[in-house]
PDB file of C-alpha atoms in Angstrom:
ATOM      1  CA  MET A 124     -78.002 -15.044 117.183  1.00 75.00           C
ATOM      2  CA  THR A 125     -80.899 -16.947 115.479  1.00 80.00           C
ATOM      3  CA  ALA A 126     -83.428 -19.140 116.906  1.00 79.00           C
ATOM      4  CA  PRO A 127     -83.588 -22.855 115.647  1.00 75.00           C
ATOM      5  CA  GLY A 128     -87.432 -22.258 114.678  1.00 76.00           C
ATOM      6  CA  PRO A 129     -90.281 -19.775 114.402  1.00 80.00           C
ATOM      7  CA  GLY A 130     -92.049 -18.353 117.297  1.00 81.00           C
ATOM      8  CA  THR A 131     -92.524 -15.696 119.955  1.00 83.00           C
ATOM      9  CA  LEU A 132     -89.640 -14.695 122.272  1.00 85.00           C
ATOM     10  CA  ALA A 133     -90.663 -15.741 125.723  1.00 83.00           C
ATOM     11  CA  THR A 134     -87.613 -14.816 127.800  1.00 88.00           C
ATOM     12  CA  LEU A 135     -84.378 -13.185 127.708  1.00 88.00           C
ATOM     13  CA  ASP A 136     -82.195 -13.558 130.628  1.00 88.00           C
ATOM     14  CA  VAL A 137     -79.190 -11.592 129.480  1.00 89.00           C
ATOM     15  CA  LEU A 138     -78.202  -7.832 129.761  1.00 90.00           C
ATOM     16  CA  PRO A 139     -76.452  -5.712 127.094  1.00 89.00           C
ATOM     17  CA  GLN A 140     -72.699  -6.520 126.726  1.00 89.00           C
ATOM     18  CA  GLN A 141     -73.053  -9.470 129.226  1.00 91.00           C
ATOM     19  CA  GLN A 142     -70.415 -11.960 128.675  1.00 91.00           C
ATOM     20  CA  VAL A 143     -71.865 -15.802 128.210  1.00 89.00           C
ATOM     21  CA  SER A 144     -70.366 -18.992 127.759  1.00 90.00           C
ATOM     22  CA  VAL A 145     -70.749 -21.378 124.940  1.00 88.00           C
ATOM     23  CA  GLY A 146     -73.933 -23.596 125.328  1.00 84.00           C
ATOM     24  CA  GLN A 147     -75.313 -21.245 128.008  1.00 87.00           C
ATOM     25  CA  GLU A 148     -79.155 -20.837 127.435  1.00 87.00           C
ATOM     26  CA  VAL A 149     -80.008 -17.108 127.103  1.00 87.00           C
ATOM     27  CA  ALA A 150     -83.408 -17.081 125.692  1.00 87.00           C
ATOM     28  CA  THR A 151     -86.340 -19.338 125.141  1.00 86.00           C
ATOM     29  CA  VAL A 152     -88.830 -19.104 122.267  1.00 84.00           C
ATOM     30  CA  SER A 153     -92.432 -20.211 122.507  1.00 78.00           C
ATOM     31  CA  PRO A 154     -93.560 -21.861 119.085  1.00 76.00           C
ATOM     32  CA  GLY A 155     -97.312 -21.032 119.803  1.00 75.00           C
ATOM     33  CA  THR A 156     -98.413 -24.583 119.997  1.00 82.00           C
ATOM     34  CA  LEU A 157     -99.314 -26.847 123.008  1.00 87.00           C
ATOM     35  CA  SER A 158     -98.339 -30.418 123.659  1.00 90.00           C
ATOM     36  CA  VAL A 159     -99.476 -33.217 125.941  1.00 92.00           C
ATOM     37  CA  SER A 160     -97.318 -34.733 128.338  1.00 90.00           C
ATOM     38  CA  ALA A 161     -97.888 -37.924 130.667  1.00 90.00           C
ATOM     39  CA  PRO A 162     -95.561 -39.770 133.017  1.00 91.00           C
ATOM     40  CA  LEU A 163     -94.516 -43.200 132.272  1.00 89.00           C
ATOM     41  CA  THR A 164     -93.967 -46.158 134.546  1.00 87.00           C
ATOM     42  CA  GLN A 165     -91.239 -48.721 134.499  1.00 84.00           C
ATOM     43  CA  GLU A 166     -93.568 -51.235 132.797  1.00 80.00           C
ATOM     44  CA  GLN A 167     -94.819 -48.614 130.382  1.00 83.00           C
ATOM     45  CA  GLN A 168     -91.245 -47.603 129.266  1.00 84.00           C
ATOM     46  CA  PHE A 169     -90.380 -51.185 128.282  1.00 80.00           C
ATOM     47  CA  ARG A 170     -93.634 -51.304 126.271  1.00 78.00           C
ATOM     48  CA  LEU A 171     -92.828 -48.432 124.427  1.00 81.00           C
ATOM     49  CA  LEU A 172     -89.284 -49.332 123.112  1.00 75.00           C
ATOM     50  CA  ALA A 173     -90.525 -48.530 119.796  1.00 76.00           C
ATOM     51  CA  PRO A 174     -93.334 -45.936 120.215  1.00 77.00           C
ATOM     52  CA  PRO A 175     -95.737 -45.128 117.594  1.00 85.00           C
ATOM     53  CA  THR A 176     -95.773 -41.884 116.097  1.00 87.00           C
ATOM     54  CA  THR A 177     -99.456 -40.554 117.272  1.00 90.00           C
ATOM     55  CA  ALA A 178    -101.564 -40.999 120.637  1.00 92.00           C
ATOM     56  CA  ARG A 179    -105.263 -40.651 121.247  1.00 94.00           C
ATOM     57  CA  VAL A 180    -105.895 -37.733 123.758  1.00 95.00           C
ATOM     58  CA  THR A 181    -109.111 -37.054 125.854  1.00 95.00           C
ATOM     59  CA  VAL A 182    -109.542 -33.703 127.791  1.00 94.00           C
ATOM     60  CA  PRO A 183    -112.289 -34.070 130.378  1.00 94.00           C
ATOM     61  CA  GLY A 184    -114.839 -31.221 129.732  1.00 93.00           C
ATOM     62  CA  GLY A 185    -113.035 -30.383 126.613  1.00 92.00           C
ATOM     63  CA  PRO A 186    -113.249 -31.408 122.885  1.00 92.00           C
ATOM     64  CA  ASP A 187    -113.911 -34.718 121.603  1.00 94.00           C
ATOM     65  CA  THR A 188    -110.842 -37.148 121.665  1.00 95.00           C
ATOM     66  CA  PHE A 189    -108.356 -36.234 119.321  1.00 95.00           C
ATOM     67  CA  GLU A 190    -105.168 -37.522 117.778  1.00 94.00           C
ATOM     68  CA  CYS A 191    -101.990 -35.879 118.508  1.00 93.00           C
ATOM     69  CA  THR A 192     -98.689 -36.193 116.438  1.00 91.00           C
ATOM     70  CA  GLY A 193     -94.948 -36.233 117.172  1.00 90.00           C
ATOM     71  CA  LEU A 194     -95.332 -38.562 119.757  1.00 91.00           C
ATOM     72  CA  ARG A 195     -91.877 -38.939 121.476  1.00 89.00           C
ATOM     73  CA  THR A 196     -90.645 -40.194 124.879  1.00 86.00           C
ATOM     74  CA  GLY A 197     -87.902 -38.797 127.023  1.00 81.00           C
ATOM     75  CA  THR A 198     -86.808 -37.515 130.348  1.00 72.00           C
ATOM     76  CA  PRO A 199     -87.425 -34.018 131.465  1.00 54.00           C
ATOM     77  CA  GLU A 200     -84.508 -31.925 132.884  1.00 52.00           C
ATOM     78  CA  ALA A 201     -83.891 -32.203 136.620  1.00 48.00           C
ATOM     79  CA  SER A 202     -84.802 -28.466 137.331  1.00 41.00           C
ATOM     80  CA  THR A 203     -88.195 -28.970 135.627  1.00 45.00           C
ATOM     81  CA  THR A 204     -89.091 -32.177 137.650  1.00 46.00           C
ATOM     82  CA  ALA A 205     -91.957 -31.666 139.844  1.00 48.00           C
ATOM     83  CA  PRO A 206     -91.186 -32.392 143.500  1.00 50.00           C
ATOM     84  CA  ASP A 207     -92.057 -35.829 144.949  1.00 54.00           C
ATOM     85  CA  PRO A 208     -95.439 -35.520 146.848  1.00 51.00           C
ATOM     86  CA  THR A 209     -94.501 -38.671 148.816  1.00 54.00           C
ATOM     87  CA  GLY A 210     -91.709 -37.008 150.384  1.00 59.00           C
ATOM     88  CA  GLY A 211     -89.477 -39.952 149.288  1.00 56.00           C
ATOM     89  CA  TYR A 212     -91.704 -42.495 151.057  1.00 54.00           C
ATOM     90  CA  VAL A 213     -91.639 -46.091 149.236  1.00 53.00           C
ATOM     91  CA  ASP A 214     -94.703 -48.416 149.809  1.00 54.00           C
ATOM     92  CA  PRO A 215     -93.131 -51.700 150.384  1.00 58.00           C
ATOM     93  CA  TYR A 216     -96.214 -53.438 149.155  1.00 53.00           C
ATOM     94  CA  ALA A 217     -96.395 -51.654 145.806  1.00 53.00           C
ATOM     95  CA  ASP A 218     -95.395 -53.335 142.383  1.00 58.00           C
ATOM     96  CA  PRO A 219     -92.122 -51.852 141.402  1.00 57.00           C
ATOM     97  CA  ALA A 220     -93.155 -52.014 137.862  1.00 59.00           C
ATOM     98  CA  GLN A 221     -96.003 -49.413 138.468  1.00 61.00           C
ATOM     99  CA  SER A 222     -93.653 -46.860 139.881  1.00 68.00           C
ATOM    100  CA  THR A 223     -92.930 -43.600 137.917  1.00 68.00           C
ATOM    101  CA  THR A 224     -89.327 -42.976 136.765  1.00 71.00           C
ATOM    102  CA  GLY A 225     -89.384 -39.481 135.666  1.00 82.00           C
ATOM    103  CA  ALA A 226     -89.563 -40.345 131.893  1.00 87.00           C
ATOM    104  CA  THR A 227     -92.646 -38.974 129.767  1.00 89.00           C
ATOM    105  CA  VAL A 228     -94.359 -39.302 126.697  1.00 90.00           C
ATOM    106  CA  SER A 229     -95.475 -36.204 124.795  1.00 90.00           C
ATOM    107  CA  CYS A 230     -97.093 -35.182 121.566  1.00 92.00           C
ATOM    108  CA  ARG A 231     -98.211 -32.031 119.655  1.00 91.00           C
ATOM    109  CA  VAL A 232    -101.767 -30.853 120.098  1.00 92.00           C
ATOM    110  CA  PRO A 233    -103.114 -30.469 116.460  1.00 91.00           C
ATOM    111  CA  ASP A 234    -104.067 -26.890 115.096  1.00 87.00           C
ATOM    112  CA  GLY A 235    -107.829 -26.050 115.600  1.00 88.00           C
ATOM    113  CA  VAL A 236    -108.060 -28.149 118.803  1.00 92.00           C
ATOM    114  CA  GLN A 237    -109.365 -25.963 121.478  1.00 90.00           C
ATOM    115  CA  VAL A 238    -107.412 -26.600 124.869  1.00 91.00           C
ATOM    116  CA  PHE A 239    -105.364 -24.549 127.267  1.00 89.00           C
ATOM    117  CA  ALA A 240    -102.159 -24.869 129.177  1.00 85.00           C
ATOM    118  CA  GLY A 241    -102.398 -26.745 132.473  1.00 88.00           C
ATOM    119  CA  LEU A 242    -105.443 -28.673 131.658  1.00 92.00           C
ATOM    120  CA  SER A 243    -105.483 -32.480 132.801  1.00 93.00           C
ATOM    121  CA  ALA A 244    -105.902 -34.945 130.040  1.00 93.00           C
ATOM    122  CA  THR A 245    -105.542 -38.846 129.331  1.00 93.00           C
ATOM    123  CA  VAL A 246    -103.270 -39.989 126.839  1.00 92.00           C
ATOM    124  CA  ASP A 247    -103.962 -43.504 125.140  1.00 92.00           C
ATOM    125  CA  VAL A 248    -100.737 -44.900 123.329  1.00 89.00           C
ATOM    126  CA  THR A 249    -101.344 -48.188 121.263  1.00 86.00           C
ATOM    127  CA  ALA A 250     -97.781 -49.891 121.115  1.00 81.00           C
ATOM    128  CA  GLY A 251     -98.985 -52.528 118.906  1.00 83.00           C
ATOM    129  CA  SER A 252    -101.876 -55.083 118.292  1.00 84.00           C
ATOM    130  CA  ALA A 253    -102.244 -58.706 117.293  1.00 84.00           C
ATOM    131  CA  THR A 254    -104.859 -61.355 116.820  1.00 88.00           C
ATOM    132  CA  GLY A 255    -105.120 -65.040 117.013  1.00 90.00           C
ATOM    133  CA  VAL A 256    -101.861 -65.380 119.173  1.00 90.00           C
ATOM    134  CA  LEU A 257    -101.154 -67.512 122.168  1.00 92.00           C
ATOM    135  CA  LEU A 258    -101.525 -65.830 125.612  1.00 91.00           C
ATOM    136  CA  VAL A 259    -100.564 -66.399 129.143  1.00 92.00           C
ATOM    137  CA  PRO A 260    -101.275 -63.942 132.193  1.00 92.00           C
ATOM    138  CA  VAL A 261     -98.205 -61.904 132.983  1.00 90.00           C
ATOM    139  CA  THR A 262     -98.228 -63.447 136.632  1.00 91.00           C
ATOM    140  CA  ALA A 263     -97.268 -66.697 134.958  1.00 92.00           C
ATOM    141  CA  VAL A 264     -94.084 -65.514 133.315  1.00 92.00           C
ATOM    142  CA  ARG A 265     -90.697 -64.152 135.047  1.00 91.00           C
ATOM    143  CA  GLY A 266     -89.667 -61.424 132.726  1.00 86.00           C
ATOM    144  CA  ARG A 267     -91.610 -59.266 130.561  1.00 80.00           C
ATOM    145  CA  VAL A 268     -89.790 -58.019 127.555  1.00 83.00           C
ATOM    146  CA  GLY A 269     -88.276 -60.118 124.816  1.00 87.00           C
ATOM    147  CA  THR A 270     -87.681 -63.524 126.647  1.00 90.00           C
ATOM    148  CA  GLY A 271     -89.076 -65.128 129.859  1.00 91.00           C
ATOM    149  CA  THR A 272     -89.629 -68.273 131.818  1.00 93.00           C
ATOM    150  CA  VAL A 273     -92.868 -70.193 132.663  1.00 93.00           C
ATOM    151  CA  TRP A 274     -93.317 -73.476 134.578  1.00 93.00           C
ATOM    152  CA  VAL A 275     -94.946 -75.980 132.322  1.00 93.00           C
ATOM    153  CA  THR A 276     -96.741 -78.894 134.516  1.00 91.00           C
ATOM    154  CA  ASP A 277     -97.533 -82.301 133.157  1.00 89.00           C
ATOM    155  CA  GLU A 278    -100.378 -84.802 134.035  1.00 87.00           C
ATOM    156  CA  THR A 279     -98.264 -85.941 137.002  1.00 87.00           C
ATOM    157  CA  GLY A 280     -97.856 -82.349 138.477  1.00 85.00           C
ATOM    158  CA  ALA A 281     -94.149 -82.335 137.641  1.00 89.00           C
ATOM    159  CA  GLN A 282     -93.057 -78.998 136.808  1.00 90.00           C
ATOM    160  CA  THR A 283     -90.630 -77.854 134.142  1.00 91.00           C
ATOM    161  CA  GLU A 284     -89.074 -74.526 133.894  1.00 92.00           C
ATOM    162  CA  THR A 285     -89.264 -73.266 130.147  1.00 92.00           C
ATOM    163  CA  GLU A 286     -87.862 -70.441 128.270  1.00 94.00           C
ATOM    164  CA  VAL A 287     -90.162 -68.564 126.116  1.00 94.00           C
ATOM    165  CA  THR A 288     -90.159 -65.607 123.548  1.00 92.00           C
ATOM    166  CA  LEU A 289     -92.473 -62.714 124.423  1.00 92.00           C
ATOM    167  CA  GLY A 290     -94.394 -60.362 122.317  1.00 89.00           C
ATOM    168  CA  LEU A 291     -97.025 -57.850 123.209  1.00 87.00           C
ATOM    169  CA  THR A 292     -98.777 -57.100 126.555  1.00 85.00           C
ATOM    170  CA  ASP A 293    -101.596 -55.221 127.861  1.00 83.00           C
ATOM    171  CA  GLY A 294    -100.369 -55.584 131.284  1.00 81.00           C
ATOM    172  CA  THR A 295    -102.784 -58.392 132.096  1.00 87.00           C
ATOM    173  CA  ASN A 296    -101.753 -61.045 129.456  1.00 90.00           C
ATOM    174  CA  VAL A 297     -98.556 -61.410 127.404  1.00 90.00           C
ATOM    175  CA  GLU A 298     -98.217 -62.804 123.889  1.00 92.00           C
ATOM    176  CA  VAL A 299     -95.967 -65.889 123.716  1.00 93.00           C
ATOM    177  CA  THR A 300     -94.285 -66.071 120.057  1.00 92.00           C
ATOM    178  CA  GLY A 301     -92.212 -69.181 120.855  1.00 93.00           C
ATOM    179  CA  GLY A 302     -91.225 -71.986 123.177  1.00 92.00           C
ATOM    180  CA  LEU A 303     -94.777 -72.864 124.375  1.00 90.00           C
ATOM    181  CA  GLU A 304     -97.420 -75.116 122.693  1.00 90.00           C
ATOM    182  CA  GLU A 305    -100.941 -74.304 122.742  1.00 90.00           C
ATOM    183  CA  GLY A 306    -102.938 -76.062 125.391  1.00 88.00           C
ATOM    184  CA  ALA A 307     -99.872 -76.470 127.688  1.00 89.00           C
ATOM    185  CA  GLN A 308    -100.549 -76.199 131.414  1.00 91.00           C
ATOM    186  CA  VAL A 309     -98.516 -73.595 133.162  1.00 91.00           C
ATOM    187  CA  LEU A 310     -98.477 -72.329 136.669  1.00 91.00           C
ATOM    188  CA  GLN A 311    -100.495 -69.234 137.191  1.00 90.00           C
ATOM    189  CA  PHE A 312     -97.794 -67.513 139.344  1.00 91.00           C
ATOM    190  CA  ALA A 313     -94.385 -68.148 138.357  1.00 87.00           C
ATOM    191  CA  PRO A 314     -91.881 -68.851 141.323  1.00 85.00           C
ATOM    192  CA  GLY A 315     -89.734 -66.005 142.225  1.00 69.00           C
ATOM    193  CA  SER A 316     -91.833 -63.817 139.705  1.00 54.00           C
ATOM    194  CA  ASP A 317     -91.217 -60.120 139.776  1.00 47.00           C
ATOM    195  CA  GLN A 318     -95.123 -59.670 139.692  1.00 45.00           C
ATOM    196  CA  LEU A 319     -96.771 -58.431 142.797  1.00 44.00           C
ATOM    197  CA  SER A 320     -98.981 -61.148 144.328  1.00 42.00           C
ATOM    198  CA  ASP A 321    -100.645 -62.239 147.324  1.00 42.00           C
ATOM    199  CA  PRO A 322     -98.275 -64.381 149.460  1.00 39.00           C
ATOM    200  CA  TYR A 323    -101.283 -66.126 151.212  1.00 37.00           C
ATOM    201  CA  ALA A 324    -103.033 -66.896 147.959  1.00 38.00           C
ATOM    202  CA  ALA A 325    -103.037 -70.479 146.718  1.00 36.00           C
ATOM    203  CA  GLY A 326    -101.313 -71.475 143.437  1.00 37.00           C
ATOM    204  CA  GLY A 327    -102.899 -72.743 140.279  1.00 37.00           C
ATOM    205  CA  THR A 328    -102.479 -73.516 136.857  1.00 34.00           C
ATOM    206  CA  TYR A 329    -103.428 -72.085 133.578  1.00 37.00           C
ATOM    207  CA  GLY A 330    -104.268 -74.283 130.602  1.00 37.00           C
ATOM    208  CA  GLY A 331    -105.232 -73.801 127.188  1.00 34.00           C
ATOM    209  CA  TYR A 332    -105.345 -69.967 127.494  1.00 30.00           C
TER     210      TYR A 332
END
């Protein structure tokens, strides 16, 4: 039996002559490298539908910010998932888009960077960039990925539900690539929006954004 890659045998959980089944894990191999892993929220998962291949990592008290490679997203096995520190409590006022899903983003620490297993770190992933584009606040749009709806107001105050095509977002503003003209007046808070908002706050409009 051969390992799929080079490394050091870390565990061997079988005895001589023991019967095993097809697909059963009998050993693990440590590749001798480290990786950085960070949890993803619902919103971040949608923003990383087409993730880049690298990320910037900062380790407090450690080396200068470095670039890690082989970036990938995935969901850890249930057996390795850390216990829920909240005990299953759900905050009714929390934004569902900011809740973690169990998915993670991870990348390989390059050779020559001095870090240790178990350290905390910040992972910065740039999903894309754009300049000279039309932006509206995310609170003005119902929907965040691909397509959405905004409410355009005219000079009389009448509101028209308008479908728009969406591009990149930084979590505060979202790019509108179609369906809306520059200078249009839109409601700052979309009716029935999935964004978290203060129910006692006054409404407003955004224009020429």
